[in-house]
CSV table of N, CA and C in Angstrom, one decimal:
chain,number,residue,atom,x,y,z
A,10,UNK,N,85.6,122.2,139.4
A,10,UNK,CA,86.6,121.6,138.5
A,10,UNK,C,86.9,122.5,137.3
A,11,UNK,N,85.9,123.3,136.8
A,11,UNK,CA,86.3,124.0,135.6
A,11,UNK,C,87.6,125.0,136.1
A,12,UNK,N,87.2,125.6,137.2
A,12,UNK,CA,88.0,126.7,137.8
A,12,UNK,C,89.3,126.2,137.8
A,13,UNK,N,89.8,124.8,138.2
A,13,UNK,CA,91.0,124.3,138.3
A,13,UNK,C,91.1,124.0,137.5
A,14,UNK,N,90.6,123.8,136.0
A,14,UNK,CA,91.2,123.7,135.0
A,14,UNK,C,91.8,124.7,134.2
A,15,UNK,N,90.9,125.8,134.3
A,15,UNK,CA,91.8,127.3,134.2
A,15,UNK,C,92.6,127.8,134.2
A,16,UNK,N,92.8,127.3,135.7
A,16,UNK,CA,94.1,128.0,136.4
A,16,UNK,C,95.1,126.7,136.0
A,17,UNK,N,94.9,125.8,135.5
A,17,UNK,CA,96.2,124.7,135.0
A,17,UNK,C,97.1,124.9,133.8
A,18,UNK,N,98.1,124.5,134.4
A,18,UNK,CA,99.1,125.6,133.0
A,18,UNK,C,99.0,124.2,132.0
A,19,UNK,N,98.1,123.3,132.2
A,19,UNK,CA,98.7,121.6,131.2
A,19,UNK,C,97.1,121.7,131.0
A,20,UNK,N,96.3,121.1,130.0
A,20,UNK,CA,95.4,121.2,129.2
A,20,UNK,C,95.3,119.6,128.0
A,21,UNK,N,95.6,118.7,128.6
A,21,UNK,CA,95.6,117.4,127.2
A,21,UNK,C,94.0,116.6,126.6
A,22,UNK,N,93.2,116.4,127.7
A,22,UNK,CA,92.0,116.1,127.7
A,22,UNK,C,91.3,116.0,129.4
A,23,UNK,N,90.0,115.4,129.1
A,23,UNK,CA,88.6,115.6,129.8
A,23,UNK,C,88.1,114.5,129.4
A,24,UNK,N,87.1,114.1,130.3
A,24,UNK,CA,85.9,113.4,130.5
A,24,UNK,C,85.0,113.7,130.9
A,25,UNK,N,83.8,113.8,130.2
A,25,UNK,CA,82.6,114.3,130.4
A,25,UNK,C,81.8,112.8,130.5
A,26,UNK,N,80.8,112.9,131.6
A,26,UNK,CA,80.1,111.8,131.8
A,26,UNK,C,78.2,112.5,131.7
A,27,UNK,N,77.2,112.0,131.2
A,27,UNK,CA,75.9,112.9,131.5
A,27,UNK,C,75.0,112.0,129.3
A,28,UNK,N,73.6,113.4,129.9
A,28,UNK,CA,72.9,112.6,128.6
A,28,UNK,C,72.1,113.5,128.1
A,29,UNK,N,72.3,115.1,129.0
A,29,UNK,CA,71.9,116.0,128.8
A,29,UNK,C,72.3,116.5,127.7
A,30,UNK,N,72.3,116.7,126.5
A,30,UNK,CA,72.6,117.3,125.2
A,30,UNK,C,72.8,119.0,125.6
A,31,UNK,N,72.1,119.6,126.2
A,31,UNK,CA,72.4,121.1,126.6
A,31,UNK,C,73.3,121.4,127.5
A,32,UNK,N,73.2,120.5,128.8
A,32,UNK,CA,74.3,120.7,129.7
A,32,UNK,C,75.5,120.5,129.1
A,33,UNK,N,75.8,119.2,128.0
A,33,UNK,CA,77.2,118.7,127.9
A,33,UNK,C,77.4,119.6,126.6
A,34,UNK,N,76.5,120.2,125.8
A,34,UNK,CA,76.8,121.3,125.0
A,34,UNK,C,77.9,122.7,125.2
A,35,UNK,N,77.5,123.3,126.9
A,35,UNK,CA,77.6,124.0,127.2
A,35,UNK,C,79.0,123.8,127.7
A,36,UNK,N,79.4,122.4,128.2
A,36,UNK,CA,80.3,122.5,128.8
A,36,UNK,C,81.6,121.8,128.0
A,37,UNK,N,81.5,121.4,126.6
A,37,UNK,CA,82.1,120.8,125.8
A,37,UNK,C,82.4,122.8,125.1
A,38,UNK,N,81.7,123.6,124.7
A,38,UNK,CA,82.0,125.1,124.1
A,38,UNK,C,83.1,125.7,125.3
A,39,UNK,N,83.0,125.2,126.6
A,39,UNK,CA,84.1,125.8,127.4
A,39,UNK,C,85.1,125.3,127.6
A,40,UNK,N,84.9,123.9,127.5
A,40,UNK,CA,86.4,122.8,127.6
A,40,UNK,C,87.1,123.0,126.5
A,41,UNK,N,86.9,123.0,125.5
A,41,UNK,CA,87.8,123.1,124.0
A,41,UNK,C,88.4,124.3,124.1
A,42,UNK,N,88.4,125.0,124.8
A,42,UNK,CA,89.5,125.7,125.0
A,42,UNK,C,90.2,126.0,125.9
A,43,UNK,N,90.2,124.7,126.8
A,43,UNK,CA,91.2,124.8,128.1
A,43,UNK,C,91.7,123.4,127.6
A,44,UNK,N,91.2,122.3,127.0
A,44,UNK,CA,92.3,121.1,126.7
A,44,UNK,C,91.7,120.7,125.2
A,45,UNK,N,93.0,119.7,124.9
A,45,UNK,CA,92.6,119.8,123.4
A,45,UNK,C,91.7,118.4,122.9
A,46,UNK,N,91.4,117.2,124.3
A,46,UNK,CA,90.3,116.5,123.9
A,46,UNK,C,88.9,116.7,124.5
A,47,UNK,N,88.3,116.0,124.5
A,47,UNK,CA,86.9,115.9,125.6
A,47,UNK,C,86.4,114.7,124.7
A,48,UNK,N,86.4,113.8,126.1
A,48,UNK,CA,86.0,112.2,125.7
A,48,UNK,C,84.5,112.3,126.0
A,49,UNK,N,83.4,112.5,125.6
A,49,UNK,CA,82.1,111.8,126.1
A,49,UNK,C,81.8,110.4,126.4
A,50,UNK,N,81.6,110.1,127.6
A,50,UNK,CA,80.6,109.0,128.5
A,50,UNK,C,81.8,107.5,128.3
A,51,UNK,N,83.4,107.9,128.2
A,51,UNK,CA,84.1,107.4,127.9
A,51,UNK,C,85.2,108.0,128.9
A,52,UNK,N,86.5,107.2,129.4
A,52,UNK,CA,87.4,107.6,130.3
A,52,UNK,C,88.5,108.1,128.8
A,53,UNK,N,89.5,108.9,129.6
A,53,UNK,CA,90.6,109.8,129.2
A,53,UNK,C,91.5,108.7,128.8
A,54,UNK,N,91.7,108.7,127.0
A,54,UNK,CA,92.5,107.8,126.5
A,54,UNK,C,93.2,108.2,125.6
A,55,UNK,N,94.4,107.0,125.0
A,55,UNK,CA,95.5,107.6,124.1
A,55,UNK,C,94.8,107.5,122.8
A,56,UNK,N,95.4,107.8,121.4
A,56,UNK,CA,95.3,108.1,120.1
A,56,UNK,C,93.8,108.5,120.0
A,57,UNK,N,93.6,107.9,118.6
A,57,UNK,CA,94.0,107.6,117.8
A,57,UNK,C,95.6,108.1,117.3
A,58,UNK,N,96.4,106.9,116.8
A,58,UNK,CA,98.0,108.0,116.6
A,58,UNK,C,98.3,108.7,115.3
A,59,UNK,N,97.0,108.8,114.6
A,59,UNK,CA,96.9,109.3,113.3
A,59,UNK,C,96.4,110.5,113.5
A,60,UNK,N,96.2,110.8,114.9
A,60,UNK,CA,96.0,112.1,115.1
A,60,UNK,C,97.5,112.9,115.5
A,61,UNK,N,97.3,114.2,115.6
A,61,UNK,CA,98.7,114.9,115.8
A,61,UNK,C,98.8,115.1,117.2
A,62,UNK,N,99.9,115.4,117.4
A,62,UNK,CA,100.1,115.6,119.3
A,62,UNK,C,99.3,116.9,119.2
A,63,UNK,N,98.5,117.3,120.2
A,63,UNK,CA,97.5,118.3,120.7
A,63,UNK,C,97.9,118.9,122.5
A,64,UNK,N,97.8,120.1,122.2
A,64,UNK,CA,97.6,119.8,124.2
A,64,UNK,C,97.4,121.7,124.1
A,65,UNK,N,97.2,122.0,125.4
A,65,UNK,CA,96.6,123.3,126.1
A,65,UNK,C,97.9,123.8,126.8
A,66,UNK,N,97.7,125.3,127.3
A,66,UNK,CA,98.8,125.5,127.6
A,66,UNK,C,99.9,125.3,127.8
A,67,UNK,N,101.0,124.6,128.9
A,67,UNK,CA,102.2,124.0,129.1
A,67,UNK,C,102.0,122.7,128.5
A,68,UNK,N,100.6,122.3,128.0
A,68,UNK,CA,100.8,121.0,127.6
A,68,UNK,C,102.0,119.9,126.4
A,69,UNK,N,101.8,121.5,125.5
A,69,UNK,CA,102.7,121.5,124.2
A,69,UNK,C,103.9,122.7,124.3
A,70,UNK,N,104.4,122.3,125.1
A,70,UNK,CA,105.4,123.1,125.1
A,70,UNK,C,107.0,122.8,124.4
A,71,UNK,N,107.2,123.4,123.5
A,71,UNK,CA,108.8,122.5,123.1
A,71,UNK,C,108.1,121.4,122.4
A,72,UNK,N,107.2,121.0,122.2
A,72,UNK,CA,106.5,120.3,121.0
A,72,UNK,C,106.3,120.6,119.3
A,73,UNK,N,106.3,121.8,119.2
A,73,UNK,CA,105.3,122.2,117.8
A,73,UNK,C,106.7,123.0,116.6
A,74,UNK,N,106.2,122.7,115.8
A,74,UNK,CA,107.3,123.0,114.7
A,74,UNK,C,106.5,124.6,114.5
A,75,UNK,N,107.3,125.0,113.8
A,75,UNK,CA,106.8,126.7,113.3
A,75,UNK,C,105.3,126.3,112.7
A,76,UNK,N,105.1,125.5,111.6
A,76,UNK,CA,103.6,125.4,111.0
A,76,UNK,C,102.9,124.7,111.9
A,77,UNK,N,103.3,124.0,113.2
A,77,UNK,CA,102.0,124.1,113.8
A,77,UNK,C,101.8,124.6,114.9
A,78,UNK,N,102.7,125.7,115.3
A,78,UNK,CA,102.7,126.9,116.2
A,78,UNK,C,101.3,127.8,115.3
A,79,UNK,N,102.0,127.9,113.8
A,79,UNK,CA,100.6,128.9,113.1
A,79,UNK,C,99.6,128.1,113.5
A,80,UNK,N,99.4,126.7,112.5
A,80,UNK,CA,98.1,126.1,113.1
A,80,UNK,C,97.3,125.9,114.2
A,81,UNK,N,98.6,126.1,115.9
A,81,UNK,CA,97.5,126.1,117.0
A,81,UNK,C,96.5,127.4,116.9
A,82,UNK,N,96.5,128.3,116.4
A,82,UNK,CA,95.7,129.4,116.7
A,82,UNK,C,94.4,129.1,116.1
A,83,UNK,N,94.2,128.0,115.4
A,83,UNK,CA,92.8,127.3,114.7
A,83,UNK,C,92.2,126.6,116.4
A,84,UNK,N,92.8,126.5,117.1
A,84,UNK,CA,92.3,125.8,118.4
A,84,UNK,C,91.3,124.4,117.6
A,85,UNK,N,92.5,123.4,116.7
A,85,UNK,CA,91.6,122.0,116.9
A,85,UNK,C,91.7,121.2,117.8
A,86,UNK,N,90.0,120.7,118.0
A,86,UNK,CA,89.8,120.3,119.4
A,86,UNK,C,88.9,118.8,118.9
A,87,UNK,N,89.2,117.7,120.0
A,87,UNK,CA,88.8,115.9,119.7
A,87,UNK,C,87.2,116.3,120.7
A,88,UNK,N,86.4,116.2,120.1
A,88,UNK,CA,85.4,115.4,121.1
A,88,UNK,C,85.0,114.0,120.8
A,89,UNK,N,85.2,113.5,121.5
A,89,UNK,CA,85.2,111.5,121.3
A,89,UNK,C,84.2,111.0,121.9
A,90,UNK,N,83.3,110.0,121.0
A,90,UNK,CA,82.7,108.8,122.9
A,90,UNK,C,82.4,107.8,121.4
A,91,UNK,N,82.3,106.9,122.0
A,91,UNK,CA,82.4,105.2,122.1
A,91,UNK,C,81.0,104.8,120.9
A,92,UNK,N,80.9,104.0,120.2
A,92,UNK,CA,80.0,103.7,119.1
A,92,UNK,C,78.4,103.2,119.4
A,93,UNK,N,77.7,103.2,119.5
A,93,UNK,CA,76.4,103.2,119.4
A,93,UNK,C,75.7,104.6,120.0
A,94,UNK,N,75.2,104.5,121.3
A,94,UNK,CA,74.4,105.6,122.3
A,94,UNK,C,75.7,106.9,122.0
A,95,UNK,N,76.5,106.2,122.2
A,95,UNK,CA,77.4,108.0,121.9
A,95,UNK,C,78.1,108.6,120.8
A,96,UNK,N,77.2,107.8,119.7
A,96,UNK,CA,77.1,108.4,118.6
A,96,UNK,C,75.5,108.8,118.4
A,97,UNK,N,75.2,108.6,119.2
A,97,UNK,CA,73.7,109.5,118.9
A,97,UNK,C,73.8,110.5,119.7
A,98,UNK,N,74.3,110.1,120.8
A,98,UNK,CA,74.5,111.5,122.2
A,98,UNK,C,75.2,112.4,120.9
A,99,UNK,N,76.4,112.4,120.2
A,99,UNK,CA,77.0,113.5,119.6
A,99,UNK,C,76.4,114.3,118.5
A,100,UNK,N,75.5,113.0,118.1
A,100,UNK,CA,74.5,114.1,116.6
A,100,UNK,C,73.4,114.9,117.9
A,101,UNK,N,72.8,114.7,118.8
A,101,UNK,CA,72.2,115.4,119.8
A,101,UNK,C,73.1,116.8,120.0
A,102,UNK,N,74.1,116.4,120.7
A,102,UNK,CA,75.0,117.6,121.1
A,102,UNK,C,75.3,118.4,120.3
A,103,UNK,N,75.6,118.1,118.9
A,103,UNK,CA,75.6,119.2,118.1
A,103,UNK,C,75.1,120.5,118.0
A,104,UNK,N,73.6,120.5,118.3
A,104,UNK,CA,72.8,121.1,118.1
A,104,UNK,C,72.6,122.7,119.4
A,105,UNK,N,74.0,121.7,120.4
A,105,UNK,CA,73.6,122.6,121.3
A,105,UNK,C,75.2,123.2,121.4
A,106,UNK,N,76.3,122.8,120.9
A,106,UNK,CA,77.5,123.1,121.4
A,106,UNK,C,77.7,123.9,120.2
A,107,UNK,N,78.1,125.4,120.2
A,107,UNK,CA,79.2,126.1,119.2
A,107,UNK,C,80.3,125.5,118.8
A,108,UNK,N,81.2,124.3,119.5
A,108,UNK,CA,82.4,123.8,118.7
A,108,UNK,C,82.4,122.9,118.1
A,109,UNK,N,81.0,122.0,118.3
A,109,UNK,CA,81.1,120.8,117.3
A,109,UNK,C,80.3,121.2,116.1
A,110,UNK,N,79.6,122.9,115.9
A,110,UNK,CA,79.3,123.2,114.3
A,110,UNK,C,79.9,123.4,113.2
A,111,UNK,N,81.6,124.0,113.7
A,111,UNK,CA,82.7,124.7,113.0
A,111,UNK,C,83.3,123.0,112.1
């Protein structure tokens, strides 16, 4: 799956399912930069709409004004999951993912 996500010119979000804190570490530092969400232990959903439109390669294409052409090169990235257990899975994850320290 990662390999075909690579090779995909569209990039919007992911779903990560698991409880491994190291494995989904590892694979949340490689997803954030092939799409612009990653849902934990949660399916692939819309908004929040207070967020700004995001996406990965062809995703945003003909979308982005000049200031947030400069701003994609910040690569901000959503990691999401659902309120109780996967707000503790995320303070866990932390500890192991490089993108949720920044």
């Amino acid at each position: 799956p990662l390999g075909c996500l690579e090779e995909s010119p569209y990039g919007q979000q992911v779903s990560l399912f698991g409880r491994d804190p190291a494995t989904l570490g590892a694979l949340v530092d490689r997803l954030t930069n092939l799409v612009c969400r990653v849902n934990l232990n949660c399916k692939c959903q819309r908004g929040p709409d207070s967020f700004p439109f995001s996406g990965r390669g062809d995703s945003g294409v003909g979308s982005l004004s000049v200031a947030d052409a400069l701003a994609a090169f910040t690569h901000p990235a959503v990691v999401a999951a659902r309120c109780g257990s996967g707000a503790d899975l995320l303070t866990a994850l932390a500890k192991h993912s490089n993108a949720l320290k920044s």
